[in-house]
CSV table of C-alpha atoms and ligand atoms in Angstrom, one decimal:
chain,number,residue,atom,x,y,z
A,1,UNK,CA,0.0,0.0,0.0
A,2,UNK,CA,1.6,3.4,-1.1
A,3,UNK,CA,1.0,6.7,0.9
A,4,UNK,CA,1.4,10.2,0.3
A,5,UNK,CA,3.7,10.7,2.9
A,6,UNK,CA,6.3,8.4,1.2
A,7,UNK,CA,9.2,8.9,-1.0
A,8,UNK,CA,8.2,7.4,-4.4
A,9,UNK,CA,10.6,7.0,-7.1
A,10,UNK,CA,10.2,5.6,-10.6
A,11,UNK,CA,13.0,3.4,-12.2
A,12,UNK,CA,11.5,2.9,-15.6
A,13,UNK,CA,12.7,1.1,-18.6
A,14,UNK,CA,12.6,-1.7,-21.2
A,15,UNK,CA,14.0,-4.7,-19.3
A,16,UNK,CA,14.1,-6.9,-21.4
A,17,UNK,CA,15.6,-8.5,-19.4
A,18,UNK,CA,16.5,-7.4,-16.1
A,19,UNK,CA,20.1,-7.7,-15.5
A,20,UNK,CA,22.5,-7.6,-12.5
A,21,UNK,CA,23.2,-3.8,-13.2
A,22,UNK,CA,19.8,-2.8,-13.1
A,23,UNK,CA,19.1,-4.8,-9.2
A,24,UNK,CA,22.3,-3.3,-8.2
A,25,UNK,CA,20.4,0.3,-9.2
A,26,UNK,CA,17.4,-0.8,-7.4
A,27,UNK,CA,19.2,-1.9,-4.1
A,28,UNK,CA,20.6,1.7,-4.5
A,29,UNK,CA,17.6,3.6,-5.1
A,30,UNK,CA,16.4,1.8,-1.5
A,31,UNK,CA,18.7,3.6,0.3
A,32,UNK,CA,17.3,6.6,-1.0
A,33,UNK,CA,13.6,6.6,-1.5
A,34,UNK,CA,11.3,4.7,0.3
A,35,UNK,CA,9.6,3.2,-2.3
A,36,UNK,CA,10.7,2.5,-6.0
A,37,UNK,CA,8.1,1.2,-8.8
A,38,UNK,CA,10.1,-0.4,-11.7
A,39,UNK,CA,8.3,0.7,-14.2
A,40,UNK,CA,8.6,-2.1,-17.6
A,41,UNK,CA,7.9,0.6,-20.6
A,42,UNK,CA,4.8,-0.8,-22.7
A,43,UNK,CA,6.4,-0.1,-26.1
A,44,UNK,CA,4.2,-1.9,-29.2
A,45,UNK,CA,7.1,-0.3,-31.8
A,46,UNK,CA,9.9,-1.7,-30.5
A,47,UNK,CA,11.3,-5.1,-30.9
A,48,UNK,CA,11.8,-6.9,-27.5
A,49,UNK,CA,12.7,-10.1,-26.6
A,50,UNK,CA,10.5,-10.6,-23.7
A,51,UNK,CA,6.4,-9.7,-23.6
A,52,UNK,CA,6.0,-7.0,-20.8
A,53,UNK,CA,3.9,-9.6,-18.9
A,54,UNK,CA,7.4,-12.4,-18.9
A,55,UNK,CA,9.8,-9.0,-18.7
A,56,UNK,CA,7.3,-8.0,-15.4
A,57,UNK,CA,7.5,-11.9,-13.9
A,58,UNK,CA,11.2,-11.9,-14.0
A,59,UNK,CA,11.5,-8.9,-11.7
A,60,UNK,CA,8.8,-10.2,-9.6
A,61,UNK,CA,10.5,-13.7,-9.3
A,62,UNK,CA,14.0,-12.0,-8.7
A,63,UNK,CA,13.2,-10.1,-5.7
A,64,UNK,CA,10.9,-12.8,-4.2
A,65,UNK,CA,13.6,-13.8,-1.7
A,66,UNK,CA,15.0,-9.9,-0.9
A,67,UNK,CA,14.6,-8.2,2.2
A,68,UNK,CA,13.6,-4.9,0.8
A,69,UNK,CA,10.7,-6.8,-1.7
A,70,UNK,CA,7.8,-4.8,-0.2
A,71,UNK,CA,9.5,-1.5,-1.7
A,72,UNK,CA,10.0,-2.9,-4.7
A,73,UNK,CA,6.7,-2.4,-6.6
A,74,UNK,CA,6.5,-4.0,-10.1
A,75,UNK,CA,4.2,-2.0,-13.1
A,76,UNK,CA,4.5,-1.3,-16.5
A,77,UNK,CA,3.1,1.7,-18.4
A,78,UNK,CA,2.5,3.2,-21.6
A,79,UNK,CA,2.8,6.7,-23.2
A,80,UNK,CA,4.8,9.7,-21.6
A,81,UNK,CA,7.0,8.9,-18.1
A,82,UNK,CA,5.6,12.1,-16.4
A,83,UNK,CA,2.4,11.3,-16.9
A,84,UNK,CA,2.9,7.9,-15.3
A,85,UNK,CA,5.0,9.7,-12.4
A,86,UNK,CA,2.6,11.8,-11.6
A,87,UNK,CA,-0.6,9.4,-11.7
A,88,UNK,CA,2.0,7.5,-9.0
A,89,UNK,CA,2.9,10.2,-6.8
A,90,UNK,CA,6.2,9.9,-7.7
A,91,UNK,CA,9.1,12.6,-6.8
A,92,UNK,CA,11.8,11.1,-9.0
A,93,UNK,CA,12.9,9.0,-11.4
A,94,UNK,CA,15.8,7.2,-11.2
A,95,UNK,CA,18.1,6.2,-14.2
A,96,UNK,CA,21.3,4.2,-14.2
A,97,UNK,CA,24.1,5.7,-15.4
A,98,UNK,CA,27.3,3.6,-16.6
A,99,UNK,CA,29.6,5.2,-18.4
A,100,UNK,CA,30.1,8.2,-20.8
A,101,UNK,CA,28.3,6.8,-23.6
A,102,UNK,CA,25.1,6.8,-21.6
A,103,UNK,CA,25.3,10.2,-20.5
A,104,UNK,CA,24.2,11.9,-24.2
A,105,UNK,CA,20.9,10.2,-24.7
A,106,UNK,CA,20.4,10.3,-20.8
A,107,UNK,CA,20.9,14.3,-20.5
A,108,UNK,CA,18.5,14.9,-23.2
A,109,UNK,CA,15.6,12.3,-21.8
A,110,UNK,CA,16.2,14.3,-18.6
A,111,UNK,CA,16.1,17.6,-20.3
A,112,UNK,CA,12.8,16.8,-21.5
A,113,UNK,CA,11.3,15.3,-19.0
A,114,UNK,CA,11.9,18.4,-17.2
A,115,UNK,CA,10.4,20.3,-19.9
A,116,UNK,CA,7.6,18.9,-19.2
A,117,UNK,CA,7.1,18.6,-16.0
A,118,UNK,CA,8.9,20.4,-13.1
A,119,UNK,CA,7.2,18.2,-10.5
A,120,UNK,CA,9.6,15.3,-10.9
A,121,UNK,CA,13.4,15.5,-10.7
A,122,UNK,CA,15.5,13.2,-12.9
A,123,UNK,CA,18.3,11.2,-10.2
A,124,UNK,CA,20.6,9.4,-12.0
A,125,UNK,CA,22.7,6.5,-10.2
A,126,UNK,CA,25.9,5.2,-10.8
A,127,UNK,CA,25.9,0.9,-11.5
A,128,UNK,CA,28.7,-0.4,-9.5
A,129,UNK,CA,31.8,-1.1,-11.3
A,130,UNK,CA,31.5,-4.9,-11.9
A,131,UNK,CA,28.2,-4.2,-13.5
A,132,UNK,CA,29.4,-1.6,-16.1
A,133,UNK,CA,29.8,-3.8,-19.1
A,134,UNK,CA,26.6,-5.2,-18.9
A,135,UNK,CA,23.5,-4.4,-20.7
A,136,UNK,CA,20.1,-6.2,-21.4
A,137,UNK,CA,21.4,-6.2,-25.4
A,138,UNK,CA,24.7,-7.5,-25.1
A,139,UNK,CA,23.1,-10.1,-22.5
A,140,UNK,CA,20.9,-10.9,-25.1
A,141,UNK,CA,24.2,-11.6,-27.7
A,142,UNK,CA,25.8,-13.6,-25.7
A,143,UNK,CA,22.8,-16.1,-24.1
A,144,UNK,CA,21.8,-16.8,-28.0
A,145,UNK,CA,25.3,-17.7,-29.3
A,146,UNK,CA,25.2,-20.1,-25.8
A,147,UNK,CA,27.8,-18.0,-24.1
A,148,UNK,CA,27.8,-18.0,-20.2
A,149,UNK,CA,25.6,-15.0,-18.5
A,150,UNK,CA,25.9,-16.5,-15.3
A,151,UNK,CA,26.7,-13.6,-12.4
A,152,UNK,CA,25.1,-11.2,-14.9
A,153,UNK,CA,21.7,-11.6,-14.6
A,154,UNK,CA,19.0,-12.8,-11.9
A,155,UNK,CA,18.3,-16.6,-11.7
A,156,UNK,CA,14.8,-16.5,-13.0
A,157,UNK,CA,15.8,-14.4,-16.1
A,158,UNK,CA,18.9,-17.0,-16.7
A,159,UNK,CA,15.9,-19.5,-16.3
A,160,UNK,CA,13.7,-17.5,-18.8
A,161,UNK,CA,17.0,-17.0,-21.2
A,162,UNK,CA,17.1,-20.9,-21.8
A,163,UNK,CA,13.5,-21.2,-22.9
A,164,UNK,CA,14.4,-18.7,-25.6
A,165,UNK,CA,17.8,-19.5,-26.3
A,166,UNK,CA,18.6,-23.7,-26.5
A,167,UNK,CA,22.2,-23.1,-27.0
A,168,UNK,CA,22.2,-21.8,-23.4
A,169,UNK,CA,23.3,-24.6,-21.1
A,170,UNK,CA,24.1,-24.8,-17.1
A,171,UNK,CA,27.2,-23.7,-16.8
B,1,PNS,O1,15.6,0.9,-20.7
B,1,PNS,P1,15.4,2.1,-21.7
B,1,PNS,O2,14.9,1.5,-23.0
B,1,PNS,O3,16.7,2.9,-21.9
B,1,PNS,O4,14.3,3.0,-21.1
B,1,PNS,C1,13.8,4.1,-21.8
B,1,PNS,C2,12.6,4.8,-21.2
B,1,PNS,C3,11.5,3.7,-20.9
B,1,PNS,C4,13.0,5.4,-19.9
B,1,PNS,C5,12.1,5.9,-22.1
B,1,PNS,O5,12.0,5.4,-23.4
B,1,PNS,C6,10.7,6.5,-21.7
B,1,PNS,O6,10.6,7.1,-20.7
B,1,PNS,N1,9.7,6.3,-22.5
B,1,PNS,C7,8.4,6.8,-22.3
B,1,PNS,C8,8.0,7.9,-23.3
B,1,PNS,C9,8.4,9.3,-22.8
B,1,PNS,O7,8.0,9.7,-21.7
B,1,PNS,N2,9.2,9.9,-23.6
B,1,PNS,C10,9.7,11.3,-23.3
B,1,PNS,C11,11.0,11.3,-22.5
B,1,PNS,S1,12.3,11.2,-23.6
Protein backbone atom coordinates (compact mmCIF):
# COMPACT_ATOMS: atom_id res chain seq x y z
CA UNK A 1 0.00 0.00 0.00
CA UNK A 2 1.62 3.38 -1.12
CA UNK A 3 1.04 6.70 0.95
CA UNK A 4 1.42 10.15 0.32
CA UNK A 5 3.73 10.73 2.92
CA UNK A 6 6.27 8.35 1.25
CA UNK A 7 9.16 8.93 -1.04
CA UNK A 8 8.22 7.41 -4.39
CA UNK A 9 10.61 6.96 -7.05
CA UNK A 10 10.22 5.62 -10.57
CA UNK A 11 12.96 3.38 -12.21
CA UNK A 12 11.51 2.91 -15.56
CA UNK A 13 12.73 1.10 -18.55
CA UNK A 14 12.63 -1.71 -21.21
CA UNK A 15 13.98 -4.71 -19.29
CA UNK A 16 14.10 -6.92 -21.43
CA UNK A 17 15.57 -8.54 -19.43
CA UNK A 18 16.49 -7.43 -16.14
CA UNK A 19 20.08 -7.70 -15.47
CA UNK A 20 22.52 -7.63 -12.54
CA UNK A 21 23.23 -3.83 -13.24
CA UNK A 22 19.84 -2.84 -13.06
CA UNK A 23 19.10 -4.78 -9.19
CA UNK A 24 22.29 -3.26 -8.21
CA UNK A 25 20.42 0.28 -9.20
CA UNK A 26 17.42 -0.78 -7.39
CA UNK A 27 19.18 -1.90 -4.12
CA UNK A 28 20.64 1.70 -4.48
CA UNK A 29 17.60 3.59 -5.06
CA UNK A 30 16.42 1.79 -1.47
CA UNK A 31 18.69 3.60 0.30
CA UNK A 32 17.28 6.57 -0.99
CA UNK A 33 13.60 6.58 -1.50
CA UNK A 34 11.28 4.65 0.29
CA UNK A 35 9.63 3.18 -2.27
CA UNK A 36 10.72 2.53 -5.96
CA UNK A 37 8.12 1.25 -8.80
CA UNK A 38 10.11 -0.43 -11.67
CA UNK A 39 8.30 0.67 -14.20
CA UNK A 40 8.59 -2.09 -17.55
CA UNK A 41 7.91 0.56 -20.62
CA UNK A 42 4.76 -0.81 -22.69
CA UNK A 43 6.43 -0.10 -26.11
CA UNK A 44 4.22 -1.93 -29.23
CA UNK A 45 7.07 -0.34 -31.76
CA UNK A 46 9.93 -1.72 -30.49
CA UNK A 47 11.35 -5.06 -30.90
CA UNK A 48 11.80 -6.91 -27.48
CA UNK A 49 12.66 -10.11 -26.62
CA UNK A 50 10.45 -10.57 -23.65
CA UNK A 51 6.42 -9.66 -23.61
CA UNK A 52 6.00 -6.99 -20.84
CA UNK A 53 3.86 -9.62 -18.94
CA UNK A 54 7.36 -12.42 -18.93
CA UNK A 55 9.81 -9.03 -18.65
CA UNK A 56 7.27 -7.98 -15.38
CA UNK A 57 7.47 -11.91 -13.94
CA UNK A 58 11.23 -11.93 -13.99
CA UNK A 59 11.54 -8.85 -11.65
CA UNK A 60 8.82 -10.23 -9.56
CA UNK A 61 10.45 -13.73 -9.34
CA UNK A 62 14.00 -11.99 -8.67
CA UNK A 63 13.22 -10.06 -5.67
CA UNK A 64 10.86 -12.78 -4.16
CA UNK A 65 13.63 -13.75 -1.66
CA UNK A 66 14.97 -9.93 -0.86
CA UNK A 67 14.59 -8.18 2.16
CA UNK A 68 13.56 -4.85 0.78
CA UNK A 69 10.67 -6.81 -1.72
CA UNK A 70 7.79 -4.75 -0.15
CA UNK A 71 9.47 -1.48 -1.69
CA UNK A 72 10.00 -2.86 -4.70
CA UNK A 73 6.73 -2.43 -6.59
CA UNK A 74 6.51 -3.97 -10.12
CA UNK A 75 4.18 -1.97 -13.15
CA UNK A 76 4.50 -1.30 -16.47
CA UNK A 77 3.09 1.74 -18.37
CA UNK A 78 2.49 3.16 -21.60
CA UNK A 79 2.77 6.67 -23.16
CA UNK A 80 4.84 9.73 -21.57
CA UNK A 81 6.99 8.92 -18.12
CA UNK A 82 5.62 12.07 -16.37
CA UNK A 83 2.41 11.33 -16.91
CA UNK A 84 2.87 7.90 -15.30
CA UNK A 85 5.02 9.66 -12.39
CA UNK A 86 2.56 11.83 -11.64
CA UNK A 87 -0.56 9.44 -11.68
CA UNK A 88 2.01 7.46 -8.98
CA UNK A 89 2.87 10.21 -6.82
CA UNK A 90 6.24 9.93 -7.68
CA UNK A 91 9.13 12.65 -6.76
CA UNK A 92 11.82 11.06 -8.99
CA UNK A 93 12.94 9.00 -11.42
CA UNK A 94 15.78 7.18 -11.20
CA UNK A 95 18.13 6.23 -14.19
CA UNK A 96 21.34 4.21 -14.15
CA UNK A 97 24.13 5.73 -15.38
CA UNK A 98 27.26 3.62 -16.63
CA UNK A 99 29.64 5.22 -18.43
CA UNK A 100 30.14 8.25 -20.76
CA UNK A 101 28.35 6.78 -23.62
CA UNK A 102 25.09 6.83 -21.62
CA UNK A 103 25.33 10.21 -20.46
CA UNK A 104 24.19 11.86 -24.15
CA UNK A 105 20.86 10.23 -24.69
CA UNK A 106 20.41 10.26 -20.76
CA UNK A 107 20.90 14.35 -20.52
CA UNK A 108 18.53 14.88 -23.19
CA UNK A 109 15.62 12.34 -21.76
CA UNK A 110 16.21 14.33 -18.55
CA UNK A 111 16.10 17.63 -20.25
CA UNK A 112 12.79 16.84 -21.51
CA UNK A 113 11.30 15.34 -19.03
CA UNK A 114 11.89 18.43 -17.21
CA UNK A 115 10.44 20.34 -19.89
CA UNK A 116 7.59 18.93 -19.21
CA UNK A 117 7.07 18.64 -16.00
CA UNK A 118 8.90 20.38 -13.07
CA UNK A 119 7.16 18.19 -10.53
CA UNK A 120 9.63 15.27 -10.95
CA UNK A 121 13.40 15.46 -10.72
CA UNK A 122 15.46 13.25 -12.89
CA UNK A 123 18.31 11.18 -10.24
CA UNK A 124 20.56 9.43 -11.96
CA UNK A 125 22.68 6.48 -10.20
CA UNK A 126 25.93 5.20 -10.84
CA UNK A 127 25.87 0.94 -11.54
CA UNK A 128 28.71 -0.39 -9.45
CA UNK A 129 31.84 -1.14 -11.28
CA UNK A 130 31.47 -4.85 -11.93
CA UNK A 131 28.16 -4.22 -13.53
CA UNK A 132 29.37 -1.57 -16.06
CA UNK A 133 29.83 -3.76 -19.11
CA UNK A 134 26.55 -5.23 -18.87
CA UNK A 135 23.50 -4.36 -20.67
CA UNK A 136 20.07 -6.22 -21.42
CA UNK A 137 21.35 -6.25 -25.40
CA UNK A 138 24.74 -7.54 -25.15
CA UNK A 139 23.05 -10.11 -22.54
CA UNK A 140 20.85 -10.90 -25.10
CA UNK A 141 24.18 -11.60 -27.69
CA UNK A 142 25.84 -13.63 -25.67
CA UNK A 143 22.84 -16.07 -24.11
CA UNK A 144 21.82 -16.78 -28.01
CA UNK A 145 25.29 -17.73 -29.26
CA UNK A 146 25.18 -20.11 -25.82
CA UNK A 147 27.77 -17.97 -24.06
CA UNK A 148 27.82 -18.03 -20.22
CA UNK A 149 25.65 -15.01 -18.46
CA UNK A 150 25.89 -16.48 -15.31
CA UNK A 151 26.66 -13.61 -12.37
CA UNK A 152 25.14 -11.16 -14.92
CA UNK A 153 21.66 -11.57 -14.63
CA UNK A 154 19.02 -12.79 -11.86
CA UNK A 155 18.33 -16.56 -11.75
CA UNK A 156 14.82 -16.46 -13.02
CA UNK A 157 15.82 -14.35 -16.09
CA UNK A 158 18.91 -17.01 -16.70
CA UNK A 159 15.89 -19.52 -16.35
CA UNK A 160 13.69 -17.48 -18.79
CA UNK A 161 16.97 -17.02 -21.24
CA UNK A 162 17.13 -20.91 -21.79
CA UNK A 163 13.48 -21.22 -22.91
CA UNK A 164 14.38 -18.71 -25.61
CA UNK A 165 17.79 -19.54 -26.28
CA UNK A 166 18.64 -23.67 -26.54
CA UNK A 167 22.20 -23.11 -27.02
CA UNK A 168 22.22 -21.78 -23.44
CA UNK A 169 23.32 -24.62 -21.09
CA UNK A 170 24.11 -24.81 -17.14
CA UNK A 171 27.17 -23.68 -16.84
O1 LIG B 1 15.62 0.95 -20.73
P1 LIG B 1 15.42 2.05 -21.72
O2 LIG B 1 14.90 1.48 -23.01
O3 LIG B 1 16.66 2.88 -21.89
O4 LIG B 1 14.27 3.03 -21.11
C1 LIG B 1 13.81 4.14 -21.84
C2 LIG B 1 12.58 4.78 -21.18
C3 LIG B 1 11.51 3.74 -20.93
C4 LIG B 1 12.97 5.38 -19.87
C5 LIG B 1 12.07 5.90 -22.13
O5 LIG B 1 11.96 5.37 -23.42
C6 LIG B 1 10.73 6.49 -21.72
O6 LIG B 1 10.62 7.11 -20.69
N1 LIG B 1 9.70 6.28 -22.55
C7 LIG B 1 8.37 6.77 -22.29
C8 LIG B 1 7.97 7.88 -23.27
C9 LIG B 1 8.41 9.25 -22.79
O7 LIG B 1 8.03 9.71 -21.74
N2 LIG B 1 9.24 9.92 -23.60
C10 LIG B 1 9.70 11.27 -23.31
C11 LIG B 1 10.99 11.30 -22.53
S1 LIG B 1 12.31 11.18 -23.62
Amino acid sequence: MINQEQRIAIYPGSFDPLTNGHVDIIERGLKIFDKIIVAVLYNPSKNALFSVEERMEMIRKSFINHSNKENIIVDSFGGLLVDYAKQKDAVAIIRGMRAISDFESEFQMALMNRKLSRDVQTIFLMTGLRWIFISSSILKEVARFGGDISGMAPHPVKCKMKEKFPLLKDK
